[in-house]
Short mmCIF file of C-alpha atoms in Angstrom, two decimals:
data_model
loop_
_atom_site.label_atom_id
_atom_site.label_comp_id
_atom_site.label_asym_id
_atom_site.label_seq_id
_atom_site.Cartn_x
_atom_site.Cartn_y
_atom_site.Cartn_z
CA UNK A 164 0.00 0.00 0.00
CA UNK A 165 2.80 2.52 1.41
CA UNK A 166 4.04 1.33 -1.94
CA UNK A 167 1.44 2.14 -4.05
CA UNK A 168 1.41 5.75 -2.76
CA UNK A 169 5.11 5.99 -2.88
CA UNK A 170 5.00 5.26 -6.53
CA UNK A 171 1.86 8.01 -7.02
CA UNK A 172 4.13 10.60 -5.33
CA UNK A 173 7.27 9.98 -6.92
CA UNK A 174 5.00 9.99 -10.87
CA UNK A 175 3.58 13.03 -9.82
CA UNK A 176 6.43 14.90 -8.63
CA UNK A 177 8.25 13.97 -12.12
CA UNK A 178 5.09 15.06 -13.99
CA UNK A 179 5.09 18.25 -12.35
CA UNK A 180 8.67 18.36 -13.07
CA UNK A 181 7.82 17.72 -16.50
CA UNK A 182 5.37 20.58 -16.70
CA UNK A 183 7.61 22.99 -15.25
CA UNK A 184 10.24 22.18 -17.86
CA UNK A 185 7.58 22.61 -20.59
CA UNK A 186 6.76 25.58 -19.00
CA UNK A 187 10.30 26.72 -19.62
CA UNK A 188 10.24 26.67 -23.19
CA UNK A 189 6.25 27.69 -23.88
CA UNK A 190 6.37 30.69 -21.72
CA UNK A 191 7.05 34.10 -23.65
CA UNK A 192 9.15 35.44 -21.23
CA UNK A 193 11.48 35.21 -18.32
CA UNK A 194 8.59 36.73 -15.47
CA UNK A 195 5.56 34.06 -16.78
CA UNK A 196 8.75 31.63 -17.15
CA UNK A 197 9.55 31.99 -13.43
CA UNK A 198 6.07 31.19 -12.64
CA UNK A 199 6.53 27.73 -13.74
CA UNK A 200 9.66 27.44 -13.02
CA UNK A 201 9.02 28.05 -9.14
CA UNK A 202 5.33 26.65 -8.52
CA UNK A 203 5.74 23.46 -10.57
CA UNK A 204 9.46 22.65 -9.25
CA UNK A 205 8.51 23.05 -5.55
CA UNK A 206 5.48 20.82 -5.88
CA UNK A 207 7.17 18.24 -7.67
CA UNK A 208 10.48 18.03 -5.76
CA UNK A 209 7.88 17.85 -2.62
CA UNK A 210 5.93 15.50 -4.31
CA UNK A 211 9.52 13.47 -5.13
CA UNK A 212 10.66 13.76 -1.41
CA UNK A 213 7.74 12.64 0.04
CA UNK A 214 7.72 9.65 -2.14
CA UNK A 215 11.80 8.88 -0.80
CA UNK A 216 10.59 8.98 2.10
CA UNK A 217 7.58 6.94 2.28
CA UNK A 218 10.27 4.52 0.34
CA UNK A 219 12.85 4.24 3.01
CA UNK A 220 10.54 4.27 6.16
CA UNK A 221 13.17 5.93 8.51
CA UNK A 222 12.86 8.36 10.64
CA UNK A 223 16.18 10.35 9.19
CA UNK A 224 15.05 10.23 5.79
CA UNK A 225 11.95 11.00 6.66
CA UNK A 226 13.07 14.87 8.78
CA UNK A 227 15.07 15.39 6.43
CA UNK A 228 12.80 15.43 3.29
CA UNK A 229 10.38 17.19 5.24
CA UNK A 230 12.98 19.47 6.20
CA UNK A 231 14.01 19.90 2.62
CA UNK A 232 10.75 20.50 1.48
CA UNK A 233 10.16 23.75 4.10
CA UNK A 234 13.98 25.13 2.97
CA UNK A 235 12.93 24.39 -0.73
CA UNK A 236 9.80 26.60 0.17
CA UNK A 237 11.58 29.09 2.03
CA UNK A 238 14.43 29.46 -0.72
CA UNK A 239 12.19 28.82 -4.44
CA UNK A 240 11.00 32.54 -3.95
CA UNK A 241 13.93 34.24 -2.74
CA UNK A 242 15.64 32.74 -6.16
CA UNK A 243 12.48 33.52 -8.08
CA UNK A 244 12.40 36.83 -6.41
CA UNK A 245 15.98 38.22 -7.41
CA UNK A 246 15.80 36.31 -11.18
CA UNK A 247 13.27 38.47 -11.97
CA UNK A 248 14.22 41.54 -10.38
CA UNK A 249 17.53 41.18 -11.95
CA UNK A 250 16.27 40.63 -14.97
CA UNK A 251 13.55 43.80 -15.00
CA UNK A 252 16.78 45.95 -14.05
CA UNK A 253 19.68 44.97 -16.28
CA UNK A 254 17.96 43.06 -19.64
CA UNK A 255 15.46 41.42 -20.87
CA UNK A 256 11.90 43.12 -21.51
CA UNK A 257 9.01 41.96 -21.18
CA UNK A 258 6.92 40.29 -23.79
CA UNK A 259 4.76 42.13 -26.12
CA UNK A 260 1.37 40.83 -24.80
CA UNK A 261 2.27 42.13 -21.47
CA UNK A 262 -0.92 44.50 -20.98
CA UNK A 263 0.16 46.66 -17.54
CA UNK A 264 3.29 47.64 -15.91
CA UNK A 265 2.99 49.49 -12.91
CA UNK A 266 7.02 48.49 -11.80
CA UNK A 267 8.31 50.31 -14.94
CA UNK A 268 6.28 53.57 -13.91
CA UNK A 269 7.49 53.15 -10.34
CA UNK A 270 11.26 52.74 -11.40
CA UNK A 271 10.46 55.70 -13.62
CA UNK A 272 9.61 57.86 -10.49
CA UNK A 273 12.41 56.82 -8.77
CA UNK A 274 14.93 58.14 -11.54
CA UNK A 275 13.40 61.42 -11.48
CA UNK A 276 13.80 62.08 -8.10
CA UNK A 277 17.77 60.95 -8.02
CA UNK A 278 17.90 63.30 -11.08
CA UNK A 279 16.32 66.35 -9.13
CA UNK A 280 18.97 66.52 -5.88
CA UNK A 281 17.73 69.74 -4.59
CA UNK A 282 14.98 67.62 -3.13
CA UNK A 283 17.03 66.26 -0.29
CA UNK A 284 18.70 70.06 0.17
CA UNK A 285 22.21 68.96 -0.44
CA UNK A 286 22.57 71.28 -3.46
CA UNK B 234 12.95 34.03 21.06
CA UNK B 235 16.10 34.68 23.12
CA UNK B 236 19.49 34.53 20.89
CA UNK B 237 20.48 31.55 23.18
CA UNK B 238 17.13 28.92 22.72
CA UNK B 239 17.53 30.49 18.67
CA UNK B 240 20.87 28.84 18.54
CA UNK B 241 19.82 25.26 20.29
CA UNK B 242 17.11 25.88 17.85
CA UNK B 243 19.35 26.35 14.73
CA UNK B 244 21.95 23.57 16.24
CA UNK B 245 19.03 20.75 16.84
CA UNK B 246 17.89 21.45 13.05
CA UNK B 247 21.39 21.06 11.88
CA UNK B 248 21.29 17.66 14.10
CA UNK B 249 18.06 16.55 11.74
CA UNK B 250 19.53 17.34 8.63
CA UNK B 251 22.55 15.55 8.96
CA UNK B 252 20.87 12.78 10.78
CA UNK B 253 23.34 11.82 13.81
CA UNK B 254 22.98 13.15 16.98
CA UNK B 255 26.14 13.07 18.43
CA UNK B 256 28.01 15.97 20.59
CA UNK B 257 30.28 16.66 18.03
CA UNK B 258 27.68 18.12 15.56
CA UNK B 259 25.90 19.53 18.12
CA UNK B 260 28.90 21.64 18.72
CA UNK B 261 28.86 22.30 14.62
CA UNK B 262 25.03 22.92 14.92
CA UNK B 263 25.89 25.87 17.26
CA UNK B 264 28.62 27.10 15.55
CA UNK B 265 26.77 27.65 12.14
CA UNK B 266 23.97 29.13 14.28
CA UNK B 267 26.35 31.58 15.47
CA UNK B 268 27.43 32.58 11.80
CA UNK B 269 23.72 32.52 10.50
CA UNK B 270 22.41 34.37 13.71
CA UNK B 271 25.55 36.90 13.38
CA UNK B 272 24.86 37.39 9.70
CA UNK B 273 20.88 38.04 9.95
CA UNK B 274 19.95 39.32 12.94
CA UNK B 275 20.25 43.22 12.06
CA UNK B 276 17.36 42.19 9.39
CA UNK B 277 15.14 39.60 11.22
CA UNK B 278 16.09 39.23 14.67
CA UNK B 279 12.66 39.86 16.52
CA UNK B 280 12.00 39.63 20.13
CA UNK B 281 9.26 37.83 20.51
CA UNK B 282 8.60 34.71 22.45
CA UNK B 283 6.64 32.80 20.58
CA UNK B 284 4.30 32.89 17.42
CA UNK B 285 0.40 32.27 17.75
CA UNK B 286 0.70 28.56 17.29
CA UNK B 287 -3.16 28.71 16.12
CA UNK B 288 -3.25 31.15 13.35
CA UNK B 289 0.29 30.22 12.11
CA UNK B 290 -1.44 26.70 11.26
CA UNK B 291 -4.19 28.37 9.76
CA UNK B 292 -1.85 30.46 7.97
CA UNK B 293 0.05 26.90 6.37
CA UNK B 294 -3.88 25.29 5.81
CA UNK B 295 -4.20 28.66 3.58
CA UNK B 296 -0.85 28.43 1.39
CA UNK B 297 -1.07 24.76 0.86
CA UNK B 298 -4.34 25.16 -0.75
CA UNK B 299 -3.34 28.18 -2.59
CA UNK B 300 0.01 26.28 -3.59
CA UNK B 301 -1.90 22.99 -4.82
CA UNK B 302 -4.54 25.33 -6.81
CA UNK B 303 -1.50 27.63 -8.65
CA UNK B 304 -0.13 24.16 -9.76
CA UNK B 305 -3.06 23.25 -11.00
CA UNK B 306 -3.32 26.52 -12.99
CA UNK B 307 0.01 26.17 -13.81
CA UNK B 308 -0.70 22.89 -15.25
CA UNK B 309 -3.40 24.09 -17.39
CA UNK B 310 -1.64 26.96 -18.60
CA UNK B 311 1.41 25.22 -19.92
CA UNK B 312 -0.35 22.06 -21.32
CA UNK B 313 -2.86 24.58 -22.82
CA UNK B 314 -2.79 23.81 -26.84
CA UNK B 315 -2.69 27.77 -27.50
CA UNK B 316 -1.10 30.01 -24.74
CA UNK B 317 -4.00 32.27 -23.22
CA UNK B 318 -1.88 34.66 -20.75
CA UNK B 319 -2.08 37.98 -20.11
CA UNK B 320 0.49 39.10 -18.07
CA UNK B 321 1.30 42.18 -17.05
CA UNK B 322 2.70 44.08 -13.41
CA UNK B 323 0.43 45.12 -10.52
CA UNK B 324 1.12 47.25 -7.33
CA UNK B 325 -0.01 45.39 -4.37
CA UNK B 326 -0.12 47.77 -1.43
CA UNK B 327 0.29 45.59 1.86
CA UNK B 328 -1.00 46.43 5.30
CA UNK B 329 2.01 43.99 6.86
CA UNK B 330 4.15 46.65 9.10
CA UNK B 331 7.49 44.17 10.58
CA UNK B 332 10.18 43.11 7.96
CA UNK B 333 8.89 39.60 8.37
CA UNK B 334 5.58 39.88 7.51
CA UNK B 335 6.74 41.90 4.29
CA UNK B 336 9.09 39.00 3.69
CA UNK B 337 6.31 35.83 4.37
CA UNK B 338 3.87 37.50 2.18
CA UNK B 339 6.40 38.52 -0.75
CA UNK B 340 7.64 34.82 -0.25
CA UNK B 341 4.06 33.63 -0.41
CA UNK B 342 2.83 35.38 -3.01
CA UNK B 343 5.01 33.82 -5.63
CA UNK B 344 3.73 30.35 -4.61
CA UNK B 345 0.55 31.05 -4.79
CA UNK B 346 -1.55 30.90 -7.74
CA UNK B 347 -0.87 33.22 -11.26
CA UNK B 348 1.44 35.62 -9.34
CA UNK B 349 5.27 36.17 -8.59
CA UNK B 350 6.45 38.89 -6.58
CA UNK B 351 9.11 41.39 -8.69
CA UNK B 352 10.26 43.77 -5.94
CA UNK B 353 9.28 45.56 -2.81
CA UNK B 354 9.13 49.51 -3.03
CA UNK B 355 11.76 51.03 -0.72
CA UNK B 356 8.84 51.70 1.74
CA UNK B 357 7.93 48.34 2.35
CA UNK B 358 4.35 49.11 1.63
CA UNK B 359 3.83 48.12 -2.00
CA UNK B 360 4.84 44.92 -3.34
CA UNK B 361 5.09 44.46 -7.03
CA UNK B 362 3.00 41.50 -8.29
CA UNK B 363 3.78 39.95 -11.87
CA UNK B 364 0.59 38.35 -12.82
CA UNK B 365 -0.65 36.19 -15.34
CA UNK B 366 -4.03 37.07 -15.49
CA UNK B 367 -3.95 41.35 -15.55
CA UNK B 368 -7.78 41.42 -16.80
CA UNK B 369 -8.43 40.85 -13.69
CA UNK B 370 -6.50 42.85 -11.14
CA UNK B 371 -8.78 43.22 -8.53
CA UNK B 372 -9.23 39.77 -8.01
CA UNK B 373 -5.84 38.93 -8.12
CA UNK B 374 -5.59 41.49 -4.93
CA UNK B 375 -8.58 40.08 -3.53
CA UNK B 376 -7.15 36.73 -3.69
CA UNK B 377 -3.71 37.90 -1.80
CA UNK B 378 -5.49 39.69 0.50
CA UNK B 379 -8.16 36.75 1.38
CA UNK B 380 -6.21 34.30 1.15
CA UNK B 381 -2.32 35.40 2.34
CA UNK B 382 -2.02 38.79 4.14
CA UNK B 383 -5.20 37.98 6.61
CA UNK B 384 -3.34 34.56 7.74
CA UNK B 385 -0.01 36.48 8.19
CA UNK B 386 -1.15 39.03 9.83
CA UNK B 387 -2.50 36.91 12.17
CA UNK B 388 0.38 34.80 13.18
CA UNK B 389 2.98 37.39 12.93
CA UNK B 390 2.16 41.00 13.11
#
């Protein structure tokens, strides 16, 4: 039985894998790409831990996948996070069907002000 | 939590994760908590004795379900024959005050379902929100606010 579900875990886990890799390619650009990239990976490495896990019975394996999983949560984001920001700041644009970009206007406002110095009196 | 219990704390997980409890790691346990407390405590140290056991599990009921439904999305968008996305950047202004509940939500936001946070304004008070499904903005909002900030804000803030 504990088998059974092991093997269900550790299919579904790949599959989302899978999907996240597809995801990779499909995706326009690198902000819908992280989207994949982050949701599908966790949920499939958690899916793939659990699955070890169930696998070994032990009580070792067993914290530490479930201890993986919560750093893998914890970290995915952070990674995610940066990628993206990195990549609004220094390259690539987004992709033509993106409708709304509040970030850019934000950035926007931010240049103006370092631009206008007299604004923090050190002129 | 005092600095002292964070360090057993920090030590005993290290003791999990390498899976042998003997004095020796201990003693490597602590010293890594020394480095990570060192290293992070001018941006998260709180002092605060414990978290609101309660809402912090009704917090993790919330983001599993919104973590199993944005895979599901994510399923359907990818496997999609034609690509139907409409993506585009929202501001996302957050009622979360400490550093941590800024960084929970941010963190949680790009788990959850069609969204992925970009950056945090240098105010803390507006999060950035790439989002997949711009047509909709309000209910993208709604959906943070429903089902993320309320849970945080009740085991952290």
């Amino acid at each position: 039985m504990s088998d059974a579900l092991a093997a269900v875990l550790l299919l579904g886990g790949s599959f989302f894998m899978l999907v996240a890799s597809v995801g990779l390619i499909r995706l326009p650009d690198v902000y819908c790409r992280m989207h994949a990239a982050t949701k599908a990976t966790t949920f499939g490495m958690g899916g793939i831990l659990l699955g070890a896990s169930l696998i070994f019975q032990s009580t070792t394996v067993t914290t530490q996948a479930l201890l993986a999983i919560f750093f893998l949560f914890l970290t995915a984001p952070v990674a995610a996070h940066l990628i993206s920001r990195a990549a609004y700041k220094r390259g690539p644009d987004l992709c033509a069907d993106t409708a709304h970009d509040e970030y850019g206007k934000y950035l926007e406002g931010q240049k103006e002000e370092e631009e206008s110095p007299d604004q923090y009196g050190d002129a | 939590m005092p600095l002292a219990t964070l360090a057993f704390t920090i030590a005993t997980i290290w003791i999990f994760l390498h899976g042998s409890a003997t004095p020796g790691h201990f003693f490597v346990g602590l010293v890594l908590a020394l480095f990570i407390i060192r290293f992070l405590k001018k941006s998260y140290y709180q002092d605060r004795t414990f978290f609101r056991i309660g809402s912090y599990f009704r917090f993790m009921r919330s983001f599993i379900w919104e973590l199993f439904i944005a895979n599901i999305q994510v399923l359907k968008i990818v496997l999609a024959p034609r690509l139907s996305i409409r993506p585009g950047i929202i501001p996302y202004k957050t009622v979360c005050k400490t550093p941590l509940g800024v960084t929970m939500l941010a963190n949680s936001i790009t788990l959850t379902p069609g969204t992925l946070s970009i950056d945090v304004s240098d105010d803390d008070e507006t999060i950035f929100v790439h989002t997949l499904d711009i047509d909709h903005p309000d209910e993208v909002a709604e959906g943070i606010r429903v089902g993320l900030e309320e849970p945080i804000v009740g085991a952290v803030e």
